[in-house]
């Protein structure tokens, strides 16, 4: 090809190229965060390489081998030359990692969109789209298998040269292989099993192989590992849709039939039958030979929800964080090989390698956990919409409390429609909401008691009737301040600008601590919820010697108080400290079968649980979100109250919800008590409009961090200047605030500052960041910079 022509320019570094053994160029995006793509020559023995396949290639000045994705195959030489500039030599791919592409054209297009929209290097996006377990080939094993050579059928006739075989063991092996008809690599028997069965050693097998009586073959296999725990029984009576559901279903069917992209906001109160509709919409899509993805927040991916889908849909794959690496790989391969046509999972399931996608469902679309908090900082809900668009699929966003962004879109955007389910199925009454003003509550000696008198009274009745209760306290640990009342010293994290939370036991490891004198201490650990640092809490204040006080509260303290006040009740604490995934399934099973009376814990409890015998829900502190310095604090508070409340009274038994608060007049709490989402929205939108906040304007954050504060400050000022220059140059309508210290001004010894950017339209924001990206490629910033487009919080 071109080799002859360009050889004399010595454009190629390696011998192979000069010998003319490389006839193709590919473009590679590296998994490390380089925001540039590079061209490489491919040795002919590796050709063909496809888009979406990974290669290893020398990178940077040191030519360190790095993995990267092929993003363009067979780049014309002239194009590559033009992109590279004169004098830049092509390097050579050193290795091909994957036998086949990991991503198809549609996912590649999605990756490019994410890279552009979320301002993240393409290689980093691609790396995030394929689970680590798949890249590591977790659970893939090579097995040795054995079979008899030269023994053709029919078996009855052939003579075993048994006489030639020495030793009983060898004869036994041959006889065994013969009995099991292991005559070729297909019918070969697994070696380890055979040895165990016959009680012989590898040596006999080896000898037989040397004599060429048997042959040993390697086979790579992927263990089949179930990802859906069995156990909980789910009733799957045939349900007759009510009128609202029928209307909604007709809408979905029409959308799916159209074969065109569209988004529907399914705005239906808790228990209005949304999940039932998801399942039916999926069935419609499957009948058309297409596939579907269901995204749920991680904490809603309980066995209950997954089993509800798996009991109705056959070829289902699951992707969430409590799977082992091997299970994750199995699930992914299943999807890739079209053995699954429905994928249900958390955030990253939006990248499931399904072909022929017809429907994407995002349940609880308002959940902040759909936003990834490391690069690429994508929101899975918004990626889901984009993916649906790329494959002409329909997208259903479901919620009882939709995000203001989605509500706004559904009223104003072309491809969006809104469908409402205003009633609970079977017309179940909404639970009765009771406010408890904690300011009126009697303060006990050890500070405020977590369970107010009215709540305690009601809980006692509920327990007496053999019904169940859920108590929610949205904070882990025992108390969130360790404070000396006499000198006002507070324990702070040495790495981060936050107070430490008191935990009764260390987060990792178990058992009680022993002091040097051998006495068990009932004290505990101060833990930083940001960096994980933990220290033993001193018995006395190191400054003045007085005893510490625990202020504020967490789920451990709730557990202690319930145990003390209701010693007869069977209680289980549910938070991310006490529950690994599998324990959680077990607890839910025990609760559903009545072996536990009270579940007490964090927001893990707020989602997706369906227990008809729960008649009481206590929200211990409705204010926890309200103190956060975030413009979505009201929205979060409303959502939390209404979702937990939805756990009560899911049957004919009447439910009661106690909402305890120090801020009873807060609009978010008042509207939640009245179950008036529309009223809340109206009020909240007024504020958002007045302050140019989402959903009216777009928001982005630049978070910069460094250990050296002066250096950070200088870099932030320079960044601000760059931003201002682009705004001036392109005449953009954009508001910039900062640099200012981030709300948490130090994490893991890094000082943090932020610049906040507001733009009236997404396009304007995109233009600013396109300009900024180009300029950051030219002048690399000296501190770490994180770009957060559409942030879900500003901490
Ligand atoms: P959501 O997802 O809105 O909370 P679900 O779909 O989980 O609501 O429905 C709540 C419960 O009501 C489930 O047990 C479901 O099987 C049942 N259900 C749904 N639709 C109907 C219906 N039309 N008639 C009777 N039961 C229904
Ligand atoms: Zn810390």
PDB file of N, CA and C and ligand atoms in Angstrom, residues 492-500 527-534 746-749, ligand 2:
ATOM      1  N   UNK A 492     -13.099  16.343  64.642  1.00  0.00           N
ATOM      2  CA  UNK A 492     -13.118  16.560  63.197  1.00  0.00           C
ATOM      3  C   UNK A 492     -12.246  15.534  62.503  1.00  0.00           C
ATOM      4  N   UNK A 493     -12.525  15.284  61.233  1.00  0.00           N
ATOM      5  CA  UNK A 493     -11.642  14.414  60.465  1.00  0.00           C
ATOM      6  C   UNK A 493     -10.340  15.161  60.188  1.00  0.00           C
ATOM      7  N   UNK A 494      -9.235  14.415  60.291  1.00  0.00           N
ATOM      8  CA  UNK A 494      -7.974  15.108  60.032  1.00  0.00           C
ATOM      9  C   UNK A 494      -7.745  15.321  58.541  1.00  0.00           C
ATOM     10  N   UNK A 495      -8.483  14.612  57.690  1.00  0.00           N
ATOM     11  CA  UNK A 495      -8.307  14.757  56.236  1.00  0.00           C
ATOM     12  C   UNK A 495      -9.349  15.654  55.587  1.00  0.00           C
ATOM     13  N   UNK A 496     -10.512  15.750  56.230  1.00  0.00           N
ATOM     14  CA  UNK A 496     -11.636  16.404  55.562  1.00  0.00           C
ATOM     15  C   UNK A 496     -12.231  17.459  56.478  1.00  0.00           C
ATOM     16  N   UNK A 497     -12.942  18.394  55.872  1.00  0.00           N
ATOM     17  CA  UNK A 497     -13.537  19.446  56.660  1.00  0.00           C
ATOM     18  C   UNK A 497     -14.943  19.038  57.096  1.00  0.00           C
ATOM     19  N   UNK A 498     -15.047  17.972  57.871  1.00  0.00           N
ATOM     20  CA  UNK A 498     -16.353  17.512  58.353  1.00  0.00           C
ATOM     21  C   UNK A 498     -16.201  16.985  59.777  1.00  0.00           C
ATOM     22  N   UNK A 499     -17.322  16.968  60.505  1.00  0.00           N
ATOM     23  CA  UNK A 499     -17.281  16.353  61.828  1.00  0.00           C
ATOM     24  C   UNK A 499     -17.377  14.840  61.659  1.00  0.00           C
ATOM     25  N   UNK A 500     -16.879  14.143  62.663  1.00  0.00           N
ATOM     26  CA  UNK A 500     -16.891  12.684  62.592  1.00  0.00           C
ATOM     27  C   UNK A 500     -18.193  12.151  63.159  1.00  0.00           C
ATOM     28  N   UNK A 527     -15.978   7.991  62.865  1.00  0.00           N
ATOM     29  CA  UNK A 527     -15.731   7.630  61.476  1.00  0.00           C
ATOM     30  C   UNK A 527     -16.038   8.818  60.574  1.00  0.00           C
ATOM     31  N   UNK A 528     -15.181   9.017  59.588  1.00  0.00           N
ATOM     32  CA  UNK A 528     -15.451  10.053  58.599  1.00  0.00           C
ATOM     33  C   UNK A 528     -16.231   9.419  57.452  1.00  0.00           C
ATOM     34  N   UNK A 529     -17.424   9.962  57.155  1.00  0.00           N
ATOM     35  CA  UNK A 529     -18.240   9.379  56.087  1.00  0.00           C
ATOM     36  C   UNK A 529     -17.749   9.781  54.700  1.00  0.00           C
ATOM     37  N   UNK A 530     -16.714  10.620  54.649  1.00  0.00           N
ATOM     38  CA  UNK A 530     -16.195  11.026  53.339  1.00  0.00           C
ATOM     39  C   UNK A 530     -14.960  10.259  52.937  1.00  0.00           C
ATOM     40  N   UNK A 531     -13.998  10.074  53.899  1.00  0.00           N
ATOM     41  CA  UNK A 531     -12.769   9.380  53.502  1.00  0.00           C
ATOM     42  C   UNK A 531     -12.647   8.028  54.190  1.00  0.00           C
ATOM     43  N   UNK A 532     -13.554   7.745  55.139  1.00  0.00           N
ATOM     44  CA  UNK A 532     -13.511   6.445  55.780  1.00  0.00           C
ATOM     45  C   UNK A 532     -12.534   6.338  56.932  1.00  0.00           C
ATOM     46  N   UNK A 533     -11.805   7.422  57.222  1.00  0.00           N
ATOM     47  CA  UNK A 533     -10.862   7.373  58.339  1.00  0.00           C
ATOM     48  C   UNK A 533     -11.619   7.072  59.629  1.00  0.00           C
ATOM     49  N   UNK A 534     -11.071   6.211  60.484  1.00  0.00           N
ATOM     50  CA  UNK A 534     -11.738   5.975  61.755  1.00  0.00           C
ATOM     51  C   UNK A 534     -10.755   5.967  62.907  1.00  0.00           C
ATOM     52  N   UNK A 746     -12.714  20.540  52.243  1.00  0.00           N
ATOM     53  CA  UNK A 746     -11.525  19.701  52.202  1.00  0.00           C
ATOM     54  C   UNK A 746     -11.970  18.245  52.298  1.00  0.00           C
ATOM     55  N   UNK A 747     -11.497  17.389  51.396  1.00  0.00           N
ATOM     56  CA  UNK A 747     -11.754  15.950  51.479  1.00  0.00           C
ATOM     57  C   UNK A 747     -10.445  15.226  51.220  1.00  0.00           C
ATOM     58  N   UNK A 748     -10.138  14.280  52.073  1.00  0.00           N
ATOM     59  CA  UNK A 748      -8.908  13.491  51.920  1.00  0.00           C
ATOM     60  C   UNK A 748      -7.686  14.364  51.696  1.00  0.00           C
ATOM     61  N   UNK A 749      -7.579  15.390  52.496  1.00  0.00           N
ATOM     62  CA  UNK A 749      -6.449  16.309  52.477  1.00  0.00           C
ATOM     63  C   UNK A 749      -6.394  17.217  51.251  1.00  0.00           C
TER      64      UNK A 749
HETATM   65 ZN1  LIG B   2     -12.285  12.274  56.250  1.00  0.00          ZN
END
